[in-house]
Coordinates of N, CA and C in Angstrom, one line a residue:
X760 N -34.8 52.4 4.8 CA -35.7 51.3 4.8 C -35.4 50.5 3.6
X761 N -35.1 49.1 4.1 CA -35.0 48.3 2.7 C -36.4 48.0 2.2
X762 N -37.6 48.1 2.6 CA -38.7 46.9 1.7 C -39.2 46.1 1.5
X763 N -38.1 45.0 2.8 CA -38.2 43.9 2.2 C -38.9 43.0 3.5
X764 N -40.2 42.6 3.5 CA -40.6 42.7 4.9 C -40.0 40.9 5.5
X765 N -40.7 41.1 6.9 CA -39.8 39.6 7.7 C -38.2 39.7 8.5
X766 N -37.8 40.8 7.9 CA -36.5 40.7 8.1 C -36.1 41.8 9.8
X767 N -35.3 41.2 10.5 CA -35.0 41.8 11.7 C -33.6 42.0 11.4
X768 N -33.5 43.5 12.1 CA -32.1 43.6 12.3 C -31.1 42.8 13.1
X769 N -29.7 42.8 12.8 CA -28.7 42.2 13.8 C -28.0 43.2 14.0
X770 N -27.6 43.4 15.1 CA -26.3 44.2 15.1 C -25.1 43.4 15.6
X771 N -24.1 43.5 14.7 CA -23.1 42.5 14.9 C -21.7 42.8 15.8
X772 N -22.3 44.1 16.4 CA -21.5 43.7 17.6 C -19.9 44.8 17.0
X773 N -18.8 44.7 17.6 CA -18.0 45.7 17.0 C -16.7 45.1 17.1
X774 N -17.5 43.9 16.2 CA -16.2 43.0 15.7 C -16.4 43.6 14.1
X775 N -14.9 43.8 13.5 CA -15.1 43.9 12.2 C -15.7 43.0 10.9
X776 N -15.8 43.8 9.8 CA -16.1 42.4 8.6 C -15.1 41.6 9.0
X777 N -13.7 41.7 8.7 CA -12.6 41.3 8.6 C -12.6 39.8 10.0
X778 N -13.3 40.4 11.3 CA -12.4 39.8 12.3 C -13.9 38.5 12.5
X779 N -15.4 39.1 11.8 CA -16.6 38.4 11.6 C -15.9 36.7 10.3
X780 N -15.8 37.2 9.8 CA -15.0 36.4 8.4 C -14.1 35.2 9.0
X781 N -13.3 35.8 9.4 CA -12.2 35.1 10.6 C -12.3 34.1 10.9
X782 N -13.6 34.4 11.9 CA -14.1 33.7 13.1 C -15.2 32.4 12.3
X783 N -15.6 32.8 11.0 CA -16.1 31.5 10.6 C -15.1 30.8 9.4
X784 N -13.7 30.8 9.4 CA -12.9 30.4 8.7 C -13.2 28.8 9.0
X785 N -13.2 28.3 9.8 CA -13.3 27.0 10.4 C -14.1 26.2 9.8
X786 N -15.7 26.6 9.2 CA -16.7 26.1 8.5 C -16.0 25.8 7.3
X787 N -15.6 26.6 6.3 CA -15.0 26.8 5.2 C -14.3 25.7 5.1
X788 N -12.6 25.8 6.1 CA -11.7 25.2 6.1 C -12.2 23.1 6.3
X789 N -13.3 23.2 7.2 CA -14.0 21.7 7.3 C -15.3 21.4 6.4
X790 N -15.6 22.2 5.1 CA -15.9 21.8 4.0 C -17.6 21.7 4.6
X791 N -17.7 22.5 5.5 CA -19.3 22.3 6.3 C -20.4 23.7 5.6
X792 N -19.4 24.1 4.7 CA -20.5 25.6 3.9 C -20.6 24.8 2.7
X793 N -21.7 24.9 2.0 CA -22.5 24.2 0.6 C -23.3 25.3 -0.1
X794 N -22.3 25.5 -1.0 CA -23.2 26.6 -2.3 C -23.2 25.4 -3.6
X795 N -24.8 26.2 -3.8 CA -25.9 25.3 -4.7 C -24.8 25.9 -6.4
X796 N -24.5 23.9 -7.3 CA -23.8 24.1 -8.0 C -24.6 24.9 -9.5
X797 N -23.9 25.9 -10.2 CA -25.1 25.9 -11.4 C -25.5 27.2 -10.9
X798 N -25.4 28.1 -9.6 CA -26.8 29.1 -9.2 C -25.8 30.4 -10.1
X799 N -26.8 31.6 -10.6 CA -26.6 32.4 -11.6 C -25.4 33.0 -10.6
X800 N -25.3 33.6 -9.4 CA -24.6 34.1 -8.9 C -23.1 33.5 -8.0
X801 N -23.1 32.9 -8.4 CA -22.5 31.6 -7.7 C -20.9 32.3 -7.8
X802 N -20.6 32.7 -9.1 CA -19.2 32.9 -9.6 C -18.8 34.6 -8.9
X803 N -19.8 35.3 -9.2 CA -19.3 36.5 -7.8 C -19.1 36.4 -6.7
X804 N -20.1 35.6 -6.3 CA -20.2 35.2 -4.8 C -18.7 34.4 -4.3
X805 N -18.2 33.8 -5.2 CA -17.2 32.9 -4.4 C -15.3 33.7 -4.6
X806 N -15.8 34.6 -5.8 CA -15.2 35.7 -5.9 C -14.3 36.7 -5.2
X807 N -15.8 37.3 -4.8 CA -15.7 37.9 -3.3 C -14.7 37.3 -2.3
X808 N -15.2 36.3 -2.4 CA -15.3 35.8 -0.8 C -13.2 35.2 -1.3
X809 N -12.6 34.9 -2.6 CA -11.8 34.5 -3.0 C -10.6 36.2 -2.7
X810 N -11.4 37.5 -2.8 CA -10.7 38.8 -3.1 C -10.8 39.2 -1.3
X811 N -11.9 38.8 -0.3 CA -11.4 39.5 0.6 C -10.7 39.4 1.5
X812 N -10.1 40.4 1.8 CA -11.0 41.7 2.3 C -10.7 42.4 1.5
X813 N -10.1 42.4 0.4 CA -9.9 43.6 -0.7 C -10.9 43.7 -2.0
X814 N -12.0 43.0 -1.7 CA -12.6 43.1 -2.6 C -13.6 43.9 -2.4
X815 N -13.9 44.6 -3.9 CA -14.8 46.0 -4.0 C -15.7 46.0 -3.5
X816 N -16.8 44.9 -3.2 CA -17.9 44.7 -2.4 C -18.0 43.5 -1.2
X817 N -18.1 43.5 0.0 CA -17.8 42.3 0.6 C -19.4 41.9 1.6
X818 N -20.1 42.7 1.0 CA -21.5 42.3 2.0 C -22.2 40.8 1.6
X819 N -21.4 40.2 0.6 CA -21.8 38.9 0.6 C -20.8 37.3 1.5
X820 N -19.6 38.7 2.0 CA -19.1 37.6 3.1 C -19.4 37.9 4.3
X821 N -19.2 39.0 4.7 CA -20.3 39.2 5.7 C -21.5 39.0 6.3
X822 N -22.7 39.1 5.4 CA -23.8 38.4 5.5 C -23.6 36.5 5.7
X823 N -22.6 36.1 5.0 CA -22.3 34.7 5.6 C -21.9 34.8 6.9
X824 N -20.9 35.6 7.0 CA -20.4 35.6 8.6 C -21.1 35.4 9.5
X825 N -22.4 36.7 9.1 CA -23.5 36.6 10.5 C -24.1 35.3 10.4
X826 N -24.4 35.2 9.3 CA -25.8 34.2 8.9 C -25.0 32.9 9.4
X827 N -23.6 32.4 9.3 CA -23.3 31.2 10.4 C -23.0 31.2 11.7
X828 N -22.8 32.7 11.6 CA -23.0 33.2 13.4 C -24.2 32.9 14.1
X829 N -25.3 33.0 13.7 CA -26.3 32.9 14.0 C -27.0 31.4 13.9
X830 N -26.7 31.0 13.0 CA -26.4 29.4 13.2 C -25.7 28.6 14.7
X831 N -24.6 29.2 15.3 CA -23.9 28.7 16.1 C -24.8 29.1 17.6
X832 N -25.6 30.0 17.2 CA -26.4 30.6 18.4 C -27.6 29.4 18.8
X833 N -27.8 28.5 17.6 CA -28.5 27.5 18.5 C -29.9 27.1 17.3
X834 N -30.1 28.2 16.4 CA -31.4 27.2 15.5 C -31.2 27.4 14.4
X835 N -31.4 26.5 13.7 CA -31.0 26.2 12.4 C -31.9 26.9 11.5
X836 N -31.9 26.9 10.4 CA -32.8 27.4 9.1 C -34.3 27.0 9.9
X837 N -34.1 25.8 9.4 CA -35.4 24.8 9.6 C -36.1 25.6 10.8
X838 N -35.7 25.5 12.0 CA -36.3 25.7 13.1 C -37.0 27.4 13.1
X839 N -36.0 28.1 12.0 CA -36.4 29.3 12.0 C -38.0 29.5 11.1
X840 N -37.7 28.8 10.3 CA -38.7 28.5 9.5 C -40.1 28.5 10.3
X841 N -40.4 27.3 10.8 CA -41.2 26.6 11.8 C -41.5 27.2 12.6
X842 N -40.9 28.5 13.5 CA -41.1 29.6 14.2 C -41.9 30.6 13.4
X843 N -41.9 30.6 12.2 CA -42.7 31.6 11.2 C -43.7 31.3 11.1
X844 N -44.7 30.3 11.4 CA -45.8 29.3 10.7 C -47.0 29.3 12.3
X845 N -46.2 30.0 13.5 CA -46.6 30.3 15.0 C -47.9 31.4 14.9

């Protein structure tokens, strides 16, 4: 148990980190992903994402993966938001 309440599981299916990653290379490559400039974590995070898949921790490209996967599924932040307030 994480704790951390609100939160629903995904199960992502039995595509790998590696093949999850991949498949949102496209966002990346058309400049459509936006990390906030200045944020304390900013410089691991891009890190990561610069080392994998060989890098020692990758649960913060993967959590992108899903998290723009999930995006493509049809509602945005916003709308998810606005669904909470029901």
């Amino acid at each position: 148990q994480h704790g951390v309440t609100g939160l629903e599981p995904v199960n992502p299916g039995k595509a790998s980190k590696e093949e999850r990653a991949r498949a949102m290379q496209p966002y990346h490559t058309a400049h459509n992903v936006e990390l906030p400039e200045g944020a304390p974590w900013l410089d691991e995070y891009v890190t990561q994402h610069a080392q994998f898949p060989n890098a020692k921790d990758n649960d913060d490209v993967d959590a992108q993966s899903q998290g723009l996967a999930g995006l493509e599924q049809g509602l945005s932040g916003m709308d998810l938001w606005e669904t909470m307030d029901d």
